[in-house]
XYZ file of C-alpha atoms in Angstrom:
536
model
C 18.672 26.111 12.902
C 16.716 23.204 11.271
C 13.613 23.204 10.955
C 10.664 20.135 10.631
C 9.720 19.701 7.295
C 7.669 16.750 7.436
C 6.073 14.469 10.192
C 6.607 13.105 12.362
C 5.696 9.674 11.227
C 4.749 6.992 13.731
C 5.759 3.985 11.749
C 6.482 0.299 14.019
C 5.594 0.071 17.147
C 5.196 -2.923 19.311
C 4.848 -3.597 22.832
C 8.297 -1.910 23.670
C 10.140 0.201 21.058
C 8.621 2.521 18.343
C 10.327 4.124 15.434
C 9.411 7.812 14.720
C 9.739 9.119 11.156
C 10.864 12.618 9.955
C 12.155 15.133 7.341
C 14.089 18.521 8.399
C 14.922 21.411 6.383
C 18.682 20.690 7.226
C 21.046 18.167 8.987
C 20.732 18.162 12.511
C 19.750 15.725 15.590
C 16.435 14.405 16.182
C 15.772 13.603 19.957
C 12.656 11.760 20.525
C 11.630 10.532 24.128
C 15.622 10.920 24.725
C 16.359 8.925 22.053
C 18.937 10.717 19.460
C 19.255 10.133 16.054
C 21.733 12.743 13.362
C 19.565 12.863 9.864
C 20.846 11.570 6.672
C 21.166 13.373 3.524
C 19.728 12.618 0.175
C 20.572 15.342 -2.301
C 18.311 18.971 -0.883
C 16.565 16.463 1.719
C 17.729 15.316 5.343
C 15.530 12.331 7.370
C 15.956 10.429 10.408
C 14.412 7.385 11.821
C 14.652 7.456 15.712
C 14.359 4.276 17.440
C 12.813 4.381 20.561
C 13.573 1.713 23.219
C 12.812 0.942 26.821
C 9.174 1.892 26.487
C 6.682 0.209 29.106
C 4.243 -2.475 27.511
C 0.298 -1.761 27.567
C 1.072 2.225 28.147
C 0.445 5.430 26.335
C 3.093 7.923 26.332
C 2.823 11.252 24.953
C 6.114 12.302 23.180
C 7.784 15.789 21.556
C 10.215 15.741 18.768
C 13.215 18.379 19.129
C 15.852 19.276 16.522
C 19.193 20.175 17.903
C 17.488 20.301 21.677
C 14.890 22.966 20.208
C 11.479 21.282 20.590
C 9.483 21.099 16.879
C 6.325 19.238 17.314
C 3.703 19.874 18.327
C 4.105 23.409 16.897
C 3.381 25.765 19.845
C -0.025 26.998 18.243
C -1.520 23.524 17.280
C -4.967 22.756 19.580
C -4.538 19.403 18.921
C -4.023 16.542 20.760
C -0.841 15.469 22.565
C 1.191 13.049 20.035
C 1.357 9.409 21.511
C 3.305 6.608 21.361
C 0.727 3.463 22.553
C 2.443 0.114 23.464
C -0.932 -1.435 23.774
C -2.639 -4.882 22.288
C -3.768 -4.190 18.675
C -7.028 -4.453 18.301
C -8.592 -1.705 15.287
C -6.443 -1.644 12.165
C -8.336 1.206 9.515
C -7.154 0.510 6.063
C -7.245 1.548 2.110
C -5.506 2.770 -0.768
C -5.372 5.322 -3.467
C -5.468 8.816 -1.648
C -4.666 11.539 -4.154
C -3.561 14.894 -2.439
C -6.130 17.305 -2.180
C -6.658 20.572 -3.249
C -5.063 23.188 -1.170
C -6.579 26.035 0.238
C -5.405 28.683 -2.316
C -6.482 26.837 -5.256
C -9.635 28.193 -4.425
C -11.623 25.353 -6.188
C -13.871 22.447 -4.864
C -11.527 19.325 -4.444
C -13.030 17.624 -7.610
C -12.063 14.241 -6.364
C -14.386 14.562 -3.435
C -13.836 14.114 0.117
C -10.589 12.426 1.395
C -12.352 9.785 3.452
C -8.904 9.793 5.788
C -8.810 13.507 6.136
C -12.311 13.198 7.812
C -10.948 9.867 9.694
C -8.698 12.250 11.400
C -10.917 14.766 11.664
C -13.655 12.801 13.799
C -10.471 10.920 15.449
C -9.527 14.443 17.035
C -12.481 14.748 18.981
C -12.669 10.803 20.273
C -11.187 9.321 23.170
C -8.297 7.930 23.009
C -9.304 4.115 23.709
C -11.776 4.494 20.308
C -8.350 5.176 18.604
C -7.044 3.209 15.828
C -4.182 0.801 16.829
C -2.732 0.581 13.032
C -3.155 1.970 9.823
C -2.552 -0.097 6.531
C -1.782 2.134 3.284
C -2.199 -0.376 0.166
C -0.631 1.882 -2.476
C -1.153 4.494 -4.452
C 0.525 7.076 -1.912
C 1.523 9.816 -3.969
C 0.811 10.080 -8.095
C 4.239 10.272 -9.569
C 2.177 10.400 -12.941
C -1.372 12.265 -12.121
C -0.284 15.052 -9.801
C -2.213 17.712 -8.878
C -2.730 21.222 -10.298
C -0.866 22.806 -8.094
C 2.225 20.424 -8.162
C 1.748 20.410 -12.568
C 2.394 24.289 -12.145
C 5.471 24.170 -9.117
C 7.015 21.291 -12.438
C 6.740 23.433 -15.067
C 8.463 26.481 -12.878
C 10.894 23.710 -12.403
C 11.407 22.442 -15.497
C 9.757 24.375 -17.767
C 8.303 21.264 -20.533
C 10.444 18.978 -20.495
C 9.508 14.986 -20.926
C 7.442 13.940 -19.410
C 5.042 17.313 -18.957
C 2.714 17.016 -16.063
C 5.022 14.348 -14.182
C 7.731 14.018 -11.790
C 10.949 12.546 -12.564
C 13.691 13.983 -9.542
C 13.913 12.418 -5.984
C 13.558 16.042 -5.107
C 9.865 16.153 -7.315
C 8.884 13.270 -6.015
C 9.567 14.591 -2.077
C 6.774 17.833 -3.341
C 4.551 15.150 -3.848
C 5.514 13.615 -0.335
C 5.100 16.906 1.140
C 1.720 17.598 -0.528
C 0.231 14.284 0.299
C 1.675 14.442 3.991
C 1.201 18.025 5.243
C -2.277 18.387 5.756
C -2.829 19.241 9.184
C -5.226 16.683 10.194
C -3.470 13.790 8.382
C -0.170 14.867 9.834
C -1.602 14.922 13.636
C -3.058 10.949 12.375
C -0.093 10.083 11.395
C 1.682 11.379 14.426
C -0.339 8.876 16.496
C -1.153 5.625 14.568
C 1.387 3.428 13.608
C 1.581 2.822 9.934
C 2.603 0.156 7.352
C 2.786 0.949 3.453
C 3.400 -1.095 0.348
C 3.889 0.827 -2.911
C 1.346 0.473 -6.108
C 1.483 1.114 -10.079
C 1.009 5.191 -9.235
C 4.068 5.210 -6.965
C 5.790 5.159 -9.756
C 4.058 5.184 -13.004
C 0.755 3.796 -14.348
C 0.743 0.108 -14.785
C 3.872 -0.331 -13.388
C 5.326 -3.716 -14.762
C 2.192 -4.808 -16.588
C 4.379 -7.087 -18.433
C 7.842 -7.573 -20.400
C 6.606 -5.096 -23.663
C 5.839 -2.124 -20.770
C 8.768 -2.485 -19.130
C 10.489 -2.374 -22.868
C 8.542 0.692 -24.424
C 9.794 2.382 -20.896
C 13.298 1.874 -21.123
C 12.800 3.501 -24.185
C 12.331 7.036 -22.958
C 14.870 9.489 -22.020
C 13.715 10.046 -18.629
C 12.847 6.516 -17.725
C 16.192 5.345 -15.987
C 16.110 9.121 -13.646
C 12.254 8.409 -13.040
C 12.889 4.614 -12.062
C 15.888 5.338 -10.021
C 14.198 8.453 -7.938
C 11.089 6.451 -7.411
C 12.496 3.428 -5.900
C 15.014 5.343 -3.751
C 12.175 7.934 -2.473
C 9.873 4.975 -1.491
C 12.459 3.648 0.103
C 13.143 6.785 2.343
C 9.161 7.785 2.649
C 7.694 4.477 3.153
C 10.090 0.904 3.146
C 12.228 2.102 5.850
C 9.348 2.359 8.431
C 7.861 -0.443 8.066
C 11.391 -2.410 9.628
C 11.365 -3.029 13.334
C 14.387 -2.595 15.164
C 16.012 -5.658 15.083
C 15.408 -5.878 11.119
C 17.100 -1.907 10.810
C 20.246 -2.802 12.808
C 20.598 -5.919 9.837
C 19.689 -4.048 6.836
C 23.265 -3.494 5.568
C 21.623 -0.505 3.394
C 20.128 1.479 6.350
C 23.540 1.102 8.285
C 25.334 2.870 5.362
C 22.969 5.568 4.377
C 22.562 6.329 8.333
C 26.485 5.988 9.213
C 27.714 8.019 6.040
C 28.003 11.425 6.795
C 27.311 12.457 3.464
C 24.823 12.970 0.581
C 23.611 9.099 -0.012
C 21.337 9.646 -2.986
C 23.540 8.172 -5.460
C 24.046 5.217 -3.530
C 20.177 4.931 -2.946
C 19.126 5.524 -6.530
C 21.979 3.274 -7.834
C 20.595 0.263 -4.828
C 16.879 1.122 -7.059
C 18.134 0.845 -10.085
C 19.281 -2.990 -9.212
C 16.148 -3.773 -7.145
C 14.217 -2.447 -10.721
C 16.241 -5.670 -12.286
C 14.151 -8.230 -9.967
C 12.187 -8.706 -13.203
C 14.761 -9.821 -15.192
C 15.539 -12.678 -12.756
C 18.036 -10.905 -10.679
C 18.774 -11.627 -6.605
C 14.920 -9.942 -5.425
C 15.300 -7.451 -3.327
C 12.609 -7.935 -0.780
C 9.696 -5.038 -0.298
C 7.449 -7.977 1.381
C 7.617 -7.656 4.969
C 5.698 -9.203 8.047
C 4.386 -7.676 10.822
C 3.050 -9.399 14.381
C 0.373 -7.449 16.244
C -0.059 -9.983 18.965
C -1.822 -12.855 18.065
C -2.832 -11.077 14.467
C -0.061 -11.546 12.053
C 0.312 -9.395 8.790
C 2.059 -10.615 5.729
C 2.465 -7.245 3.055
C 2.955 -8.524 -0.190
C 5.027 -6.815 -3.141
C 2.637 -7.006 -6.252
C 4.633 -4.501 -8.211
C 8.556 -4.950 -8.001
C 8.524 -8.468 -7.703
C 6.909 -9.767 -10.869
C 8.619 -12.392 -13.144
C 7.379 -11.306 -16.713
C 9.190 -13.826 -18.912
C 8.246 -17.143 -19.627
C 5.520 -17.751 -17.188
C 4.269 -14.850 -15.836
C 4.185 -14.366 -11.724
C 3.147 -11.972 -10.174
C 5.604 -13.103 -6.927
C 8.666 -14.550 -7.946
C 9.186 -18.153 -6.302
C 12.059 -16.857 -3.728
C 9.366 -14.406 -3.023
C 6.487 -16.363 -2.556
C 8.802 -19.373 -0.294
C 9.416 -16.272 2.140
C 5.871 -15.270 1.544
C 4.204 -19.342 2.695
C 7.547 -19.552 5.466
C 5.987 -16.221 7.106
C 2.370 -17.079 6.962
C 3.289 -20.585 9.106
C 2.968 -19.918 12.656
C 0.375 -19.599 15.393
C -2.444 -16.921 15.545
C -5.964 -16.252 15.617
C -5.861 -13.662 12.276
C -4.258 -13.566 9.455
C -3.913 -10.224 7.186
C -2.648 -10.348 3.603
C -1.976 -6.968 2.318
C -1.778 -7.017 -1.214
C -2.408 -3.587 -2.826
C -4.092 -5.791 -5.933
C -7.158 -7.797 -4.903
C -7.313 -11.661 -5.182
C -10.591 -12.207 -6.199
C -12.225 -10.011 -8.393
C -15.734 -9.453 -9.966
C -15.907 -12.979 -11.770
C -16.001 -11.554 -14.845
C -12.929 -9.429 -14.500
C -11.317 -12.482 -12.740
C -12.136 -14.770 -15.888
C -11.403 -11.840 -18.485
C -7.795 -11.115 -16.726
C -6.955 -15.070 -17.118
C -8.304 -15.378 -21.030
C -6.301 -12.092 -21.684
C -2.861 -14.058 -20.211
C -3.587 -16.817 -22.323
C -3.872 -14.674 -25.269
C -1.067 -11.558 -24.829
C 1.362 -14.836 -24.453
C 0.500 -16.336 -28.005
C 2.681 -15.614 -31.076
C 1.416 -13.139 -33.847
C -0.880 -10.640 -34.232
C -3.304 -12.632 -31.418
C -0.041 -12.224 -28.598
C -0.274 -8.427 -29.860
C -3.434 -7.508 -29.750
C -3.408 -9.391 -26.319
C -1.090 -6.887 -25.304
C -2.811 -4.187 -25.681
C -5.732 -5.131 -24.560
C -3.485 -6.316 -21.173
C -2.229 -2.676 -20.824
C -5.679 -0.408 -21.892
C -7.960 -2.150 -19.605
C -5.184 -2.868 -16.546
C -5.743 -6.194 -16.897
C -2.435 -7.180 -14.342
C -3.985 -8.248 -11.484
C -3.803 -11.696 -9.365
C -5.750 -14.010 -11.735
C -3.549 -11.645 -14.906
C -1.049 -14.432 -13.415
C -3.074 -17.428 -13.450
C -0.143 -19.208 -11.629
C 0.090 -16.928 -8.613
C -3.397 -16.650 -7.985
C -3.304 -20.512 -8.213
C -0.652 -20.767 -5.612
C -2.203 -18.449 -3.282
C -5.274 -20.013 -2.964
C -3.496 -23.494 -2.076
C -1.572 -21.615 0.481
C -4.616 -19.716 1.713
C -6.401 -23.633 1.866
C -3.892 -25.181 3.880
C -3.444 -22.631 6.261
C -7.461 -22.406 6.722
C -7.649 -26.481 6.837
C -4.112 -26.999 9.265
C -5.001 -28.530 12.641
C -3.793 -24.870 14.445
C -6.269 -23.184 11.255
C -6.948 -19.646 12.818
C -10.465 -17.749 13.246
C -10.202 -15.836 9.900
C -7.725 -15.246 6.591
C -8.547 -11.840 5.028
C -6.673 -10.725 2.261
C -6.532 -6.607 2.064
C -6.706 -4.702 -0.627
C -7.218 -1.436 -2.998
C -6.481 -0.211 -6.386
C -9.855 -1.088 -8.045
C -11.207 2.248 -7.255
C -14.399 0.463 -5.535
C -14.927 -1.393 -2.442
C -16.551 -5.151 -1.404
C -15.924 -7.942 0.674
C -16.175 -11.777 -1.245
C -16.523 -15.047 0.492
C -14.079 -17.569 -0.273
C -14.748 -21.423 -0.289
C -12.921 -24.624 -1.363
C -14.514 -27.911 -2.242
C -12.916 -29.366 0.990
C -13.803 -26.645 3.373
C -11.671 -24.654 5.869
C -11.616 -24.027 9.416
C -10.966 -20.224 8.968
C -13.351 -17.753 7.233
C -11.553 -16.534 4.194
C -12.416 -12.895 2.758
C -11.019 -10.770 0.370
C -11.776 -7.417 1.829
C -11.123 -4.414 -0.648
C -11.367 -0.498 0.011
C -10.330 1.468 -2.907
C -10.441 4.682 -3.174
C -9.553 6.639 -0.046
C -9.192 9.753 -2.007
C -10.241 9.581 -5.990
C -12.299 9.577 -7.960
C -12.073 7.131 -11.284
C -14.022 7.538 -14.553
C -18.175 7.244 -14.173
C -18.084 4.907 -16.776
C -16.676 1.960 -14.265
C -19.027 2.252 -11.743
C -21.734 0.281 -13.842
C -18.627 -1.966 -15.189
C -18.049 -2.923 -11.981
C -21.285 -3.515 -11.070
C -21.844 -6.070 -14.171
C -18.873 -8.066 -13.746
C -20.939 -9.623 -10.705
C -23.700 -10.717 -12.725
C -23.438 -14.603 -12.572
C -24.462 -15.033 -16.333
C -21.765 -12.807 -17.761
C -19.261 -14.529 -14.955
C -20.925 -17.850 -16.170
C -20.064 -17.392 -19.973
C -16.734 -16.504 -19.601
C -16.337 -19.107 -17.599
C -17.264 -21.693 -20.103
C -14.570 -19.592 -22.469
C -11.761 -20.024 -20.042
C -12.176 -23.693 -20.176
C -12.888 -24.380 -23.864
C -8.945 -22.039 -24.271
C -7.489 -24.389 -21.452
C -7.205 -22.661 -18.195
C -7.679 -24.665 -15.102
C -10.925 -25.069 -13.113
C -10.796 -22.728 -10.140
C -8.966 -23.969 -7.077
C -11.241 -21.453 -4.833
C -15.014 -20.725 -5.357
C -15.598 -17.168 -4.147
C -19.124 -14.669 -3.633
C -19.978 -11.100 -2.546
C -20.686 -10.240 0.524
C -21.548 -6.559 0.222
C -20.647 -3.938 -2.390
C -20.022 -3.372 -4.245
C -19.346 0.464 -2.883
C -18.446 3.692 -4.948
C -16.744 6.571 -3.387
C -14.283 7.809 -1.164
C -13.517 5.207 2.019
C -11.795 4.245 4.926
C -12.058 0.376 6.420
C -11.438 -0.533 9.882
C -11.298 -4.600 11.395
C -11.729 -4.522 14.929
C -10.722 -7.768 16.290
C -11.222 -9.151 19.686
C -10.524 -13.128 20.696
C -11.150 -14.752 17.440
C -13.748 -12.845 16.348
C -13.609 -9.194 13.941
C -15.579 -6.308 12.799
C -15.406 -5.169 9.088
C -16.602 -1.667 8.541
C -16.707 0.494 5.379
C -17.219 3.971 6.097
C -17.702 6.686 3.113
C -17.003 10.187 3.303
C -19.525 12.862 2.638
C -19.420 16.411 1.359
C -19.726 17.731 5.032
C -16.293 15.388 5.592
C -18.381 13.323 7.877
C -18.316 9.852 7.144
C -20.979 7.311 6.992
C -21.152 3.799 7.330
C -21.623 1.693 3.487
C -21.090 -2.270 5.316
C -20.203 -3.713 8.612
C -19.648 -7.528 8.924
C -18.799 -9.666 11.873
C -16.651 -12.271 11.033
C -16.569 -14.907 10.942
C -19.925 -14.271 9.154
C -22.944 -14.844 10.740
C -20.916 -14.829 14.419
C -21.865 -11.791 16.677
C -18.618 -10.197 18.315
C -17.977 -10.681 22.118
């Protein structure tokens, strides 16, 4: 009899359907809320995705998952709370990125990395009522470590495969489910994820550190032995773990992929790896396929970007390819009071970062020695983010301007984000102001912990003379005047966190909360937003 492996996995959910994620130990039927659905296979692992229909708006319905008409979760000695599936209006999204799996229980070690700021989320989330619940939960990337596992998951790969290339990382769909099941199993982050809906978009560590920095990475990687296995297995596992889930109904019964792999009976993972081996070619100016996805939380709208798979790295550099980004400005017309923009790389940076990443594009694209060095400068100090593509940032700040200045302008544009491994909220304003409060809002890490070193690194690349100087560089080599002007608001913030918006009308709520060693957490910044507006 199958068993439950993993989940379940509350992924969409809107005001009358929800789909309900899961792994098994074998093939079998997945009934949730009467809804049936047979899992799929993909090589030693079986999933479903149950779509569940017919569910009353504004309601909160607690729901089982059984396997062959046995009943799996909640296990029978859990004392947690009933699961739930909540049709209600969104109002609390929590979000962040980079959550490394923590150290299990027979490691017998302190977690060095600290606290996992959503494992005490849950934690306190257990004993609140259920209205103080979070609505939606945003993971910015950086799910699982394909390249920086854990101890315990270095020593299952070298049982596995003894030292092969590359030591210390995984290269199988099956290693790179471990990792799923490390990251996912924790009790208290299992029972979350049970009962808040949640949206994903991959980063660099999803598949391997600095993930198409640029045209000489993506070279020096196709150069290993191991590279096409690791490339194929990553893409095709995100796509299981994470892509599928964040599809509504109507958008599963189109996807010609999910109708195959769910109709075919038999072991898909050839045809999944050999679909992300093709999507890998979207750099090399091949049909995109599209990660990007939109989601509509009432009269909140979320636009999830693809900063990763999507880059053009020839010629001039983008960090959205122009199909992309048409799709992206097409989605972000329409009429709402909030608009999200997940991007797992922030927008605005420290100023001095911002100005550095721009000067070190103009340089890595020069011929010689100076493109070169350039290069490596571009890949040691992960200088690929949104102003590392001087003509994406660009075009995201005019689309960002004439949404905030459009006659229907709503309350507030936030752009979401992670991967710097600290946390702060910037103002954003234009020379012809906006009707909308614009933010970039970053919380990075949820569970890591990055060299010492950048926490007073970060904290420079603030300083206005330093931002000021390089600056003046930027414009003496050429590169436009800044379409956006942009300060800090708070941070910025070092440790493990979790962010929340709670939204209500047109106004919001920002809130940075940090964990601490007792797994309590404790608040770092709350803003009401627009800023200097109190929330009804």
């Amino acid at each position: 009899m199958a068993e439950l492996v993993l989940g379940p996995v509350l992924r969409h959910v809107d005001s009358t359907s929800a789909t309900v994620w899961v792994e098994t130990d074998g093939a079998c039927t997945v009934d949730v809320l009467g809804r049936r659905s047979r899992t799929f296979q993909v090589g030693e692992q079986h999933f479903a995705l149950i779509v569940v229909d017919g569910l009353e708006p504004d309601s909160s319905i607690p729901y089982t998952v059984a396997l062959d008409g046995v009943v799996a979760w909640p296990e029978p000695e859990s004392t947690l709370p009933p699961c739930r599936i909540r049709t209600q209006v969104v109002e609390k999204i929590i979000f962040g990125s980079c959550r490394a799996a923590k150290a299990t229980p027979e490691e017998l070690t302190p977690d060095k990395l600290g606290p996992d700021a959503l494992d005490a989320y849950a934690m306190r989330m257990q004993s609140l009522p259920e209205r103080e619940w979070p609505d939606a939960m945003l993971l910015l990337g950086d799910q699982v470590y394909a390249d920086e596992p854990t101890p315990r998951m270095k020593q299952w790969l070298a049982q596995r495969r003894g030292g092969q290339e590359p030591e210390g990382e995984v290269v199988s769909f099956r290693e790179y489910a471990e990792l799923y099941h490390e990251s996912w199993s924790d009790p208290e982050i299992r029972w979350l994820m049970s009962n808040v809906p949640t949206s994903m978009i991959f980063d660099d560590h999803d598949v391997r550190d600095d993930w198409n920095t640029s045209r000489t990475w993506r070279e020096r990687m196709a150069e290993q032995p191991w590279w096409r296995k690791r490339i194929r297995a990553g893409l095709a596992s995100y796509w299981v773990y994470q892509h599928i889930g964040n599809l509504g109904p109507d958008e599963l019964a189109r996807n010609l992929l999910y109708r195959k792999v769910s109709e075919a009976g038999v072991d898909v993972q050839d045809l999944l790896e050999d679909f992300a081996e093709e999507a890998d070619k979207e750099v090399d100016g091949r049909k995109p396929t599209r990660w990007s996805y939109r989601r509509d939380f009432g009269r909140i709208r979320l636009l999830v970007i693809d900063t990763r798979s999507g880059r053009i790295l020839d010629g001039q550099r983008l960090m959205v390819g122009s199909d992309e980004f048409d799709w992206i400005e097409e989605n972000a017309a329409g009429d709402y009071d909030h608009l999200l923009i997940g991007s797992s790389l922030p927008w605005l940076m420290p100023h001095a970062l911002s100005y550095l990443q721009s000067l070190n594009e103009r340089a890595a694209s020069q011929p010689g020695w100076r493109g070169r060095l350039g290069e490596q400068v571009r890949q040691a100090a992960d200088l690929e983010h949104w102003p590392a593509f001087r003509a994406s940032f660009e075009r995201l700040a005019r689309l960002i301007h004439r949404l905030g200045t459009a006659p229907d302008a709503p309350s507030t544009i936030c752009v979401l984000s992670g991967d710097v491994h600290h946390s702060y909220a910037a103002r954003a304003t234009y020379a012809q102001p906006t009707k909308s409060e614009v933010l970039q809002l970053v919380c990075s890490p949820v569970h890591n912990d990055p060299p010492k070193i950048f926490r007073p690194v970060f904290a420079l690349s603030w300083a206005t003379a330093i931002a000021a100087a390089l600056r003046r560089h930027a414009a003496r080599r050429g590169i436009s005047p800044d379409p956006v002007h942009w300060q800090k608001v708070s941070g910025p913030h070092f440790g493990n966190s979790i962010a929340s918006l709670d939204i209500t009308g047109r106004s919001a709520r920002f809130t940075l909360e940090s964990a601490r060693a007792d797994h309590s957490l404790v608040k770092a910044a709350e803003l009401d937003l627009p800023l200097g507006s109190h929330r009804r």
